Structures are given as structure tokens and as C-alpha cells.
mmCIF file of C-alpha atoms in Angstrom:
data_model
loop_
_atom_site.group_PDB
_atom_site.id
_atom_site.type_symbol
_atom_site.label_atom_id
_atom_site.label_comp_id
_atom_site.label_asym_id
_atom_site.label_seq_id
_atom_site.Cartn_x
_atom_site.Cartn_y
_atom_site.Cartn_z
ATOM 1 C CA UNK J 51 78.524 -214.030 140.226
ATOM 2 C CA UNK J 52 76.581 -213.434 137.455
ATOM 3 C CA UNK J 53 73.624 -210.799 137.685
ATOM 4 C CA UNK J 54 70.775 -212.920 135.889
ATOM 5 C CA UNK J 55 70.292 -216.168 135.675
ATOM 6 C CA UNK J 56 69.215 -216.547 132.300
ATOM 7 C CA UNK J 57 68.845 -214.342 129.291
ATOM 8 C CA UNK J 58 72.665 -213.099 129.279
ATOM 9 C CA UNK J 59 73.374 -211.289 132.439
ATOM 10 C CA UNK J 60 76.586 -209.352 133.192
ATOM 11 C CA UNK J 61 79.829 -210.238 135.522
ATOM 12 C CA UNK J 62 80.916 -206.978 137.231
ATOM 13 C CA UNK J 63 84.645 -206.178 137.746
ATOM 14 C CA UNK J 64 85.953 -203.376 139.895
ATOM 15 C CA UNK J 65 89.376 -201.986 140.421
ATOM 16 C CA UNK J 66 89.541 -200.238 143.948
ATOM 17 C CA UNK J 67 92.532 -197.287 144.174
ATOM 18 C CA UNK J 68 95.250 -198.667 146.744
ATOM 19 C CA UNK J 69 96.936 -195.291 146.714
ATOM 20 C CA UNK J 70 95.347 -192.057 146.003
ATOM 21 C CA UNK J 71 96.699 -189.671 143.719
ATOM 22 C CA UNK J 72 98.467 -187.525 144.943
ATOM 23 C CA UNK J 73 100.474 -183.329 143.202
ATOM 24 C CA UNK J 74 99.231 -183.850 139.803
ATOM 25 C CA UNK J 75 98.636 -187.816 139.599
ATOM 26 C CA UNK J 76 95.655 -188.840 138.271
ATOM 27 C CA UNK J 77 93.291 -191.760 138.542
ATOM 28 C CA UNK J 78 90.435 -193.341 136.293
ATOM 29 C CA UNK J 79 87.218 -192.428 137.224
ATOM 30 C CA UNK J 80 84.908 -195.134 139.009
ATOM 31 C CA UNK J 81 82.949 -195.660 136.141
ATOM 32 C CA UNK J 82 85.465 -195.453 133.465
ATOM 33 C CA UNK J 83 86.264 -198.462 131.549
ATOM 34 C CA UNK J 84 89.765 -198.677 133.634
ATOM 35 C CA UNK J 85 88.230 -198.965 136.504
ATOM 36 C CA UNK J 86 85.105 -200.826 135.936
ATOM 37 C CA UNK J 87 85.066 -204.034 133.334
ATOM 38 C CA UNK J 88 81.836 -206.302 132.455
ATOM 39 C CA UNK J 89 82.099 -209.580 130.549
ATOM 40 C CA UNK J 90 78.535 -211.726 129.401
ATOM 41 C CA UNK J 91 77.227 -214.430 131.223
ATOM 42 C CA UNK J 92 74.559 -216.921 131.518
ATOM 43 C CA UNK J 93 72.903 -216.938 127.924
ATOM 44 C CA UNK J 94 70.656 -220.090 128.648
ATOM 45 C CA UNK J 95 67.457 -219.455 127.657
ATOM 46 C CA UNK J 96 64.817 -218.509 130.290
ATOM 47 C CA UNK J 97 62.168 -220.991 130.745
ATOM 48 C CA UNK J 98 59.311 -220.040 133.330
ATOM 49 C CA UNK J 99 58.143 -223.024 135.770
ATOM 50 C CA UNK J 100 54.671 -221.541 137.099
ATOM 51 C CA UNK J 101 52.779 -220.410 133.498
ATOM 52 C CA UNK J 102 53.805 -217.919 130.865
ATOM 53 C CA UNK J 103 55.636 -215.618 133.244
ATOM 54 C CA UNK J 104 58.962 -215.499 135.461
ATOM 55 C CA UNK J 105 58.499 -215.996 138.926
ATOM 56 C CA UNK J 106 61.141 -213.969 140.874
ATOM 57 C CA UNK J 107 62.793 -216.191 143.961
ATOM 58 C CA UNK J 108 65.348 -213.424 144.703
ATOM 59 C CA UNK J 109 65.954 -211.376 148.531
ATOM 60 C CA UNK J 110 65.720 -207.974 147.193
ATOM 61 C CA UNK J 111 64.224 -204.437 147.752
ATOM 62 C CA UNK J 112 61.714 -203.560 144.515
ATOM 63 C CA UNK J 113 60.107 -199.771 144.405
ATOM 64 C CA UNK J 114 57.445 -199.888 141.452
ATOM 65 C CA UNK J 115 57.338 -196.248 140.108
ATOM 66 C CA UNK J 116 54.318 -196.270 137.734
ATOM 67 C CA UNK J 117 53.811 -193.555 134.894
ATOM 68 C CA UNK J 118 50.130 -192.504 135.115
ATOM 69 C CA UNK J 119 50.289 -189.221 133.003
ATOM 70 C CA UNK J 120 47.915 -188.143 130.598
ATOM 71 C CA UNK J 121 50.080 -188.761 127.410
ATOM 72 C CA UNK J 122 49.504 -192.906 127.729
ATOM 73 C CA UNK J 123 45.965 -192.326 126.580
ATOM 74 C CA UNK J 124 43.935 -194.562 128.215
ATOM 75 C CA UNK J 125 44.665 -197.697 126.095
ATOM 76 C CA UNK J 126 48.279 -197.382 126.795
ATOM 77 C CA UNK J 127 46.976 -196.726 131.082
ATOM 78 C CA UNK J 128 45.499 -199.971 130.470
ATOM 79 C CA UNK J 129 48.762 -202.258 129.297
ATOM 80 C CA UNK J 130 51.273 -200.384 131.837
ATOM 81 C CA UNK J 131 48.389 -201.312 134.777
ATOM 82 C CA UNK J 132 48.590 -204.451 133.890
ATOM 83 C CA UNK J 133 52.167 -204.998 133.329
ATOM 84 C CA UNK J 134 52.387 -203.520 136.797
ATOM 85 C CA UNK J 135 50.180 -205.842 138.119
ATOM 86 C CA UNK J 136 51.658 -208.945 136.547
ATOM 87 C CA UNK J 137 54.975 -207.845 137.525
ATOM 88 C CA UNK J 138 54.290 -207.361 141.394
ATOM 89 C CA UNK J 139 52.477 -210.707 141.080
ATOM 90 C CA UNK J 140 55.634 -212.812 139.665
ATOM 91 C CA UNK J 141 57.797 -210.923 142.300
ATOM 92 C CA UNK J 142 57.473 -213.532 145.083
ATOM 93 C CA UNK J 143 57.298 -212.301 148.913
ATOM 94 C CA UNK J 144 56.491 -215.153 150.618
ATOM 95 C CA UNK J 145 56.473 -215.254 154.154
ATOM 96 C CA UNK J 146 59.710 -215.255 155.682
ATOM 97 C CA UNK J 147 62.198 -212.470 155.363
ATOM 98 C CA UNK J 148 64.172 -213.969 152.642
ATOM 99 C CA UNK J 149 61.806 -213.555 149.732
ATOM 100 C CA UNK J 150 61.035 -209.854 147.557
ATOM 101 C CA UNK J 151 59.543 -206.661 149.373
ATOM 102 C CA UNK J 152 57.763 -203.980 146.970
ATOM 103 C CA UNK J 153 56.701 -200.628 147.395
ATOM 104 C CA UNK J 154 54.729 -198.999 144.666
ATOM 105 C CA UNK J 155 53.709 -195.673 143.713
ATOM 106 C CA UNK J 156 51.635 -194.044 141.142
ATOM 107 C CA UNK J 157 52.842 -190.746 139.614
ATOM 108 C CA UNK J 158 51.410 -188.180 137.569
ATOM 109 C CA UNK J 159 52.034 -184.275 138.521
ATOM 110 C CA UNK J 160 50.578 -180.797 139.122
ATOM 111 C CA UNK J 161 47.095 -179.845 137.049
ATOM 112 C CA UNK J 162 48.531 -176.124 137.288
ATOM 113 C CA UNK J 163 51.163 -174.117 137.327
ATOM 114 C CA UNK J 164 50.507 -172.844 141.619
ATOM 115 C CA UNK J 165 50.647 -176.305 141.850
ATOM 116 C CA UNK J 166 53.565 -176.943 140.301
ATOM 117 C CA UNK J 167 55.597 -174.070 142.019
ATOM 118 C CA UNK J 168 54.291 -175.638 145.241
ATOM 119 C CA UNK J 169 55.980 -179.788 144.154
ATOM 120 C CA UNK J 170 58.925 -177.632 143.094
ATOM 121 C CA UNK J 171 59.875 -175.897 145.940
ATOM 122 C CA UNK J 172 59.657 -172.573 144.480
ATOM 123 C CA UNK J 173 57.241 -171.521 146.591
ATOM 124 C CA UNK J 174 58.738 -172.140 150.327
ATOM 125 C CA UNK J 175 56.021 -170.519 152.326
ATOM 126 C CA UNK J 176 53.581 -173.547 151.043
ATOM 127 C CA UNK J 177 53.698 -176.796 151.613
ATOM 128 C CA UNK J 178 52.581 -179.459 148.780
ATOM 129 C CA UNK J 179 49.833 -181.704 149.272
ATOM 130 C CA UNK J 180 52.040 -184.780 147.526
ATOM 131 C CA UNK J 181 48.843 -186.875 146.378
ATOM 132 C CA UNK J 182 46.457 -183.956 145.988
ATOM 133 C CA UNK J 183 48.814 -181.225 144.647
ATOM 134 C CA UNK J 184 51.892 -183.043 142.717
ATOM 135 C CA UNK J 185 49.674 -186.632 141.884
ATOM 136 C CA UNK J 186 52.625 -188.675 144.095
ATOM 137 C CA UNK J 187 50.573 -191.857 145.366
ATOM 138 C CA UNK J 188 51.981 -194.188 147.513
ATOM 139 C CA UNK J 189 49.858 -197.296 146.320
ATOM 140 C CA UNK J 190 52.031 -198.769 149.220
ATOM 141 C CA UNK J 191 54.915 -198.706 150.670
ATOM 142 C CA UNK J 192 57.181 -201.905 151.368
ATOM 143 C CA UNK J 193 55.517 -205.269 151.524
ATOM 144 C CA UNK J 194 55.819 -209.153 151.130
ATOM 145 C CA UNK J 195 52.680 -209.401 150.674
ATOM 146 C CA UNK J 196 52.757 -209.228 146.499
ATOM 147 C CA UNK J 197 49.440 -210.914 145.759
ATOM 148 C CA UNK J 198 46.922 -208.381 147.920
ATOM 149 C CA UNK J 199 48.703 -205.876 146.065
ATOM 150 C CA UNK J 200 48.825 -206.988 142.885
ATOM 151 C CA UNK J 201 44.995 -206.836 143.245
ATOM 152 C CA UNK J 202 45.297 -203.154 144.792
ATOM 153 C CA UNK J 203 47.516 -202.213 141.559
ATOM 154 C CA UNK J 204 44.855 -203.984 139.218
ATOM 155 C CA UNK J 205 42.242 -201.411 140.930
ATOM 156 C CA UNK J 206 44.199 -198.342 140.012
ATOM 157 C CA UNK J 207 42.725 -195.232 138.778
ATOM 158 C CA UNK J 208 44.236 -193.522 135.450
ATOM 159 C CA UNK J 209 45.483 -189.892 137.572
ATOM 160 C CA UNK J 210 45.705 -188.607 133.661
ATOM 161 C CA UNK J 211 47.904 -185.473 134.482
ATOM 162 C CA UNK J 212 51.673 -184.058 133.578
ATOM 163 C CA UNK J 213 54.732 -186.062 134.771
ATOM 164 C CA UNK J 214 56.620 -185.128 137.724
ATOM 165 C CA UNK J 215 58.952 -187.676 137.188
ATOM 166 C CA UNK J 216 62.343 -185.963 139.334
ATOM 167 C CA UNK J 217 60.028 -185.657 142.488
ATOM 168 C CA UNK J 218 58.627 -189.597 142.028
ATOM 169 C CA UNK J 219 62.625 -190.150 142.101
ATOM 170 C CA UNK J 220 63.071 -187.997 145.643
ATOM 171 C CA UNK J 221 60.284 -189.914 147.168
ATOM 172 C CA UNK J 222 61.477 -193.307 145.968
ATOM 173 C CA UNK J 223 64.884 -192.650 147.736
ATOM 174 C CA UNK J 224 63.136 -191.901 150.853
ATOM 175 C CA UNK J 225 60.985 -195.032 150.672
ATOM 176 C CA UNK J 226 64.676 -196.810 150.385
ATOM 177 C CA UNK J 227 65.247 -195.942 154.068
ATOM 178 C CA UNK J 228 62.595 -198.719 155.228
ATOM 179 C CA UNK J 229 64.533 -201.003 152.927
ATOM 180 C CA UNK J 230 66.501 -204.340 154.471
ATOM 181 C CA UNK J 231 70.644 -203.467 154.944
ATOM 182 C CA UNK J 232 71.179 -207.177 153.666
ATOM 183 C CA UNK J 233 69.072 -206.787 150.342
ATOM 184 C CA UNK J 234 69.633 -205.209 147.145
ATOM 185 C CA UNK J 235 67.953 -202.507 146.014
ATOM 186 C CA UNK J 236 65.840 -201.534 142.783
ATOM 187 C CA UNK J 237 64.412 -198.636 141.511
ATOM 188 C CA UNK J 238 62.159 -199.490 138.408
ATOM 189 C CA UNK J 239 60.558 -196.412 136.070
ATOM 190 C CA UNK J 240 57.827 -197.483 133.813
ATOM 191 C CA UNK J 241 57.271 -194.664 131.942
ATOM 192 C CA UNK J 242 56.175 -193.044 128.794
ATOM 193 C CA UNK J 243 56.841 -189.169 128.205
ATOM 194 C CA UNK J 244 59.523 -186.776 129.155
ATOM 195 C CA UNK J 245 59.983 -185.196 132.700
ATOM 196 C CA UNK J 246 58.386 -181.893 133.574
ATOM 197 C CA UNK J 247 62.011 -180.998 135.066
ATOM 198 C CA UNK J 248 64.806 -182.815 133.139
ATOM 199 C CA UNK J 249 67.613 -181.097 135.690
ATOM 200 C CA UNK J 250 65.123 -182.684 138.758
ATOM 201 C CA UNK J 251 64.979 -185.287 137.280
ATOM 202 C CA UNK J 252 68.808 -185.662 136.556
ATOM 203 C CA UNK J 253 69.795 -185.145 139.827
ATOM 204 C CA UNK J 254 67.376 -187.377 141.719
ATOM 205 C CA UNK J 255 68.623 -189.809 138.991
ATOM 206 C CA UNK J 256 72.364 -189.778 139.532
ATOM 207 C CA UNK J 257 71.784 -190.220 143.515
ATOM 208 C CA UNK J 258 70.229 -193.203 143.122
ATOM 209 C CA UNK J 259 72.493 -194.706 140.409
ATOM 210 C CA UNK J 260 75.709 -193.805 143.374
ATOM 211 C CA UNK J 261 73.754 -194.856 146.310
ATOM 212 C CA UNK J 262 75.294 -198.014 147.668
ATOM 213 C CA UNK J 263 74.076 -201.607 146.791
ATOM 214 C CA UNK J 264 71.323 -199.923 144.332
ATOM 215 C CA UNK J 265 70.227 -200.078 140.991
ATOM 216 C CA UNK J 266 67.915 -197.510 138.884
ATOM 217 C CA UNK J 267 66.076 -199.745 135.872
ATOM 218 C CA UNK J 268 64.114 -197.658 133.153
ATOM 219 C CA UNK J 269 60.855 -199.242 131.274
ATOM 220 C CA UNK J 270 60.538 -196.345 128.535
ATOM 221 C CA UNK J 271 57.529 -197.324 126.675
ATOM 222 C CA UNK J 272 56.148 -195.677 123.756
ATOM 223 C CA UNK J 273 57.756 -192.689 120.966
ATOM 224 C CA UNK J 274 58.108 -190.051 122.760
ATOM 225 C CA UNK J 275 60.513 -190.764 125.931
ATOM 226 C CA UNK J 276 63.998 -189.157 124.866
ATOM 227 C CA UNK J 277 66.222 -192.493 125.287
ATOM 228 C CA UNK J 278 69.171 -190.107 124.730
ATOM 229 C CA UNK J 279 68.341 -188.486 129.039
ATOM 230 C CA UNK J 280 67.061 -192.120 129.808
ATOM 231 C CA UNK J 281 70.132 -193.821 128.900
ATOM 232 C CA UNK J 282 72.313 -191.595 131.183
ATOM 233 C CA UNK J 283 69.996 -192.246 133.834
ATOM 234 C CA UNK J 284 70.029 -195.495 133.743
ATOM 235 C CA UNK J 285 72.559 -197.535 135.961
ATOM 236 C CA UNK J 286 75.521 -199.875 134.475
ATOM 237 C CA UNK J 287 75.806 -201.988 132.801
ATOM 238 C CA UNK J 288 72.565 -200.497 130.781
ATOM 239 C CA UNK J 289 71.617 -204.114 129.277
ATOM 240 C CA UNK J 290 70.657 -204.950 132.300
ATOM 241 C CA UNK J 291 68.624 -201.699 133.386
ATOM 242 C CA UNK J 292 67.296 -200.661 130.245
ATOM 243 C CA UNK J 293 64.248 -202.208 129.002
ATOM 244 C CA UNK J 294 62.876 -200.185 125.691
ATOM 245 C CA UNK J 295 59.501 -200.777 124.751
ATOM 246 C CA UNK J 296 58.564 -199.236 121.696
ATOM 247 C CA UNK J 297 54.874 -200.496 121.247
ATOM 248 C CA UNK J 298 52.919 -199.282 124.290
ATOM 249 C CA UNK J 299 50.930 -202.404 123.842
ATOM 250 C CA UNK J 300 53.684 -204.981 124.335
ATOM 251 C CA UNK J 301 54.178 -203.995 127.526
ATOM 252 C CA UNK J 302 52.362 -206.156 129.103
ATOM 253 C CA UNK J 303 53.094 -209.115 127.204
ATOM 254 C CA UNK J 304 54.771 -212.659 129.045
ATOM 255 C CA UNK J 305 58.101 -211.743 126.814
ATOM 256 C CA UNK J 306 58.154 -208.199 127.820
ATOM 257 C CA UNK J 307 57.533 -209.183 131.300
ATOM 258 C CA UNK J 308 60.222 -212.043 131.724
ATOM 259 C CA UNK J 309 62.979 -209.622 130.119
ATOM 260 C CA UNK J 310 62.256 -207.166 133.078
ATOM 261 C CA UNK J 311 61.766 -209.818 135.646
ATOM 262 C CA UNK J 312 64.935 -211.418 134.383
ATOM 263 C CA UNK J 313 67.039 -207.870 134.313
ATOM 264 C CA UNK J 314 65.807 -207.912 138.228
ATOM 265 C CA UNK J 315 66.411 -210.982 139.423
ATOM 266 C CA UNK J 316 68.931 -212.628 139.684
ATOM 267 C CA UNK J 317 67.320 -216.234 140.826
ATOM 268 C CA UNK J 318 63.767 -217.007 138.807
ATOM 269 C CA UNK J 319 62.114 -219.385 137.961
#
């Protein structure tokens, strides 16, 4: 099947190893182009049926993870709310089981360096206050319900501090535990500056890229993400999971918003 249905999605082909290698035999890694092959699909144009924006009629698992650092400035806090908000909106719950489920949370980081040794684990002895200490806010956690909090999202407060963006990671994957077994999984970073800890940040990124039946989708908006980290974090095949946003402001424009909602879904409308 195809993985969008409009815009040009991606078929996914995987060769599974019927005999392992075995003295000094050898075989392709997972990920390597001999074991893994994608080929273009479904380039019809997307055409939205409810307004400007995609409406997302898909069973899957979305976690929001919202950048609300201080480098945005507060005109660039203002598009990625509302992108946020517009984006839980279009992702339809409904009210059976069959529909989307989002979580969202807001993160920022540590105003000091105790602080930070506290979200970091470097001090063992104390224990971090998540919201209070390392600016981790669960807006909420799963829900069908995407209208009441699409209003909630609309309501949030700019945290304006650093960007503890490996720890946001570690507490996503932990929200994926309430998650349904018989829905995919997303993991979407809207985001504009680099990570206080790039190795963090690294790691927490490669175990959700292997976890199984899950995909890790980067918004970098604005100059000064470094694509070149982003684009290894980002799961295959990246023109699906990679969104890059270069003016802060377009963010939260319909087109911007039915290229992501399109990347995510696979049935809209």
C-alpha cells in the first residue's frame, strides 16, 4: 500500500534474512538499500473536502511535541501555536475507536544550570520536577477528543526557555505505552533551534525510529535547526517525515499544514 494518499507517498519494500550469516558471511544491513527499496506513489493532487485544510480519517497514534523555547521569539510562538492547533483540529477522533488519538506536549527546558543537572540525570540524589524544573508539559496525554483540545492548545502559554529536546523524546516514548497495539504510531517534532544535548537527543531519536510500527516526523522551522542532525533523526523514507520550513511564518499556513497532514495520514480528506 501506498503511505499517503495524495501528494506522492512512498511504497515500502523489505527483504527479511531466511538464513543468518553465519563464520564470516555477511548480510546487508536493515536499512541498507539491499535490504530496504522505496518506489513513488500516489502523485494526485490533494484536494481538501471540509475548507482550506486536510482532514485526517486515518486509525493512528499522533504525539504532538511542540517547541516552546525562547529562540521562536514570540511572533514565531504565535504561528507554531497555531499550526499546532490547526493540526490537532484536522486530525479527526471521532467517537469510536477507529478514528486518530493525540497526545500533546509542550517543551522548553531548564532556566539554570542545577536545573539542568537535575533533567539530565547528573545529579541522582534529586529528582526533577518535569514541568517546573525541565519545562516538559503534558498539554495531554492520549485523546479522541481533538476539538476540546485544539482549544486547550490555542490557550497555550509561550514557556520561553532553552530546549530540552532529547528528554521531550524519552517522555514521548513513554506516552507510546498507552498507545492502541492495532494503530500506527507517530512521533511529530515541531521545532526551531538545536538540542541542549545533541547525544540525548540522538539516542532518544534512534529508539523511536527502531521501535516497531513507529514513525519519528521532524517540522524544523526557521534558520537555525542543523538539518544535517535532523535528517539522521528522521525516519525513512525522509520525504515522508521531513517537513522543512524555512519561514517561521509559513508554518501555519493551509499548504504547510496539508503537506504535514498528508506525510501523516495515510487516508484524508
Amino acid at each position: 500500500t501506498c503511505s499517503k494518499a495524495c501528494g506522492g507517498g512512498h511504497q515500502r519494500r523489505k527483504k527479511t534474512i531466511l538464513v543468518p550469516a553465519i563464520g564470516q558471511g555477511t548480510c546487508p544491513e536493515g536499512k541498507s538499500p539491499g535490504r530496504l527499496e522505496f518506489q513513488p506513489c500516489n502523485w494526485n493532487k490533494c484536494r481538501p473536502k471540509h475548507g482550506p485544510v486536510l482532514q485526517c480519517k486515518s486509525k493512528v497514534d499522533v504525539v504532538i511535541l511542540l517547541d516552546g523555547s525562547g529562540s521562536l521569539g514570540y511572533s514565531g510562538w504565535i504561528h507554531s501555536r497555531a499550526a499546532a492547533t490547526a493540526l490537532v483540529k484536522a486530525l479527526k477522533g471521532g467517537s469510536g475507536d477507529d478514528g486518530v488519538k493525540v497526545a500533546v506536549e509542550l517543551f522548553s527546558g531548564p532556566r539554570s544550570w542545577p536545573a539542568y543537572r537535575k533533567c539530565s540525570g547528573s545529579n541522582p540524589t534529586s529528582k526533577p520536577d518535569m514541568k517546573a524544573d525541565c519545562g516538559i508539559d503534558w498539554v495531554s496525554h492520549f485523546t479522541n477528543e481533538t476539538d476540546a483540545l485544539a482549544t486547550k492548545v490555542s490557550k497555550l502559554v509561550w514557556p520561553r526557555a532553552t530546549t530540552l529536546t532529547g528528554t521531550a523524546l524519552a517522555e514521548a516514548e513513554s506516552e507510546l505505552l498507552y498507545g492502541r497495539q492495532d494503530a500506527n504510531t507517530i512521533v511529530v517534532v515541531i521545532t526551531d533551534g538545536r538540542p541542549m544535548s545533541v547525544r540525548r537527543t540522538n539516542e532518544q531519536a534512534n529508539r523511536l525510529k527502531n521501535r516497531l510500527n513507529t514513525r519519528l516526523v521532524w517540522v524544523p522551522i526557521g534558520k537555525y535547526v542543523p538539518l544535517e542532525l535532523v535528517e539522521q533523526w528522521t525516519s525513512l523514507p525522509k520525504q515522508d517525515n521531513l517537513l522543512v520550513v524555512k519561514k517561521i511564518s509559513d508554518i501555519s499556513k493551509p499548504e504547510t499544514l496539508n503537506r504535514l497532514i498528508g506525510d501523516l495520514c495515510p487516508l484524508v480528506e
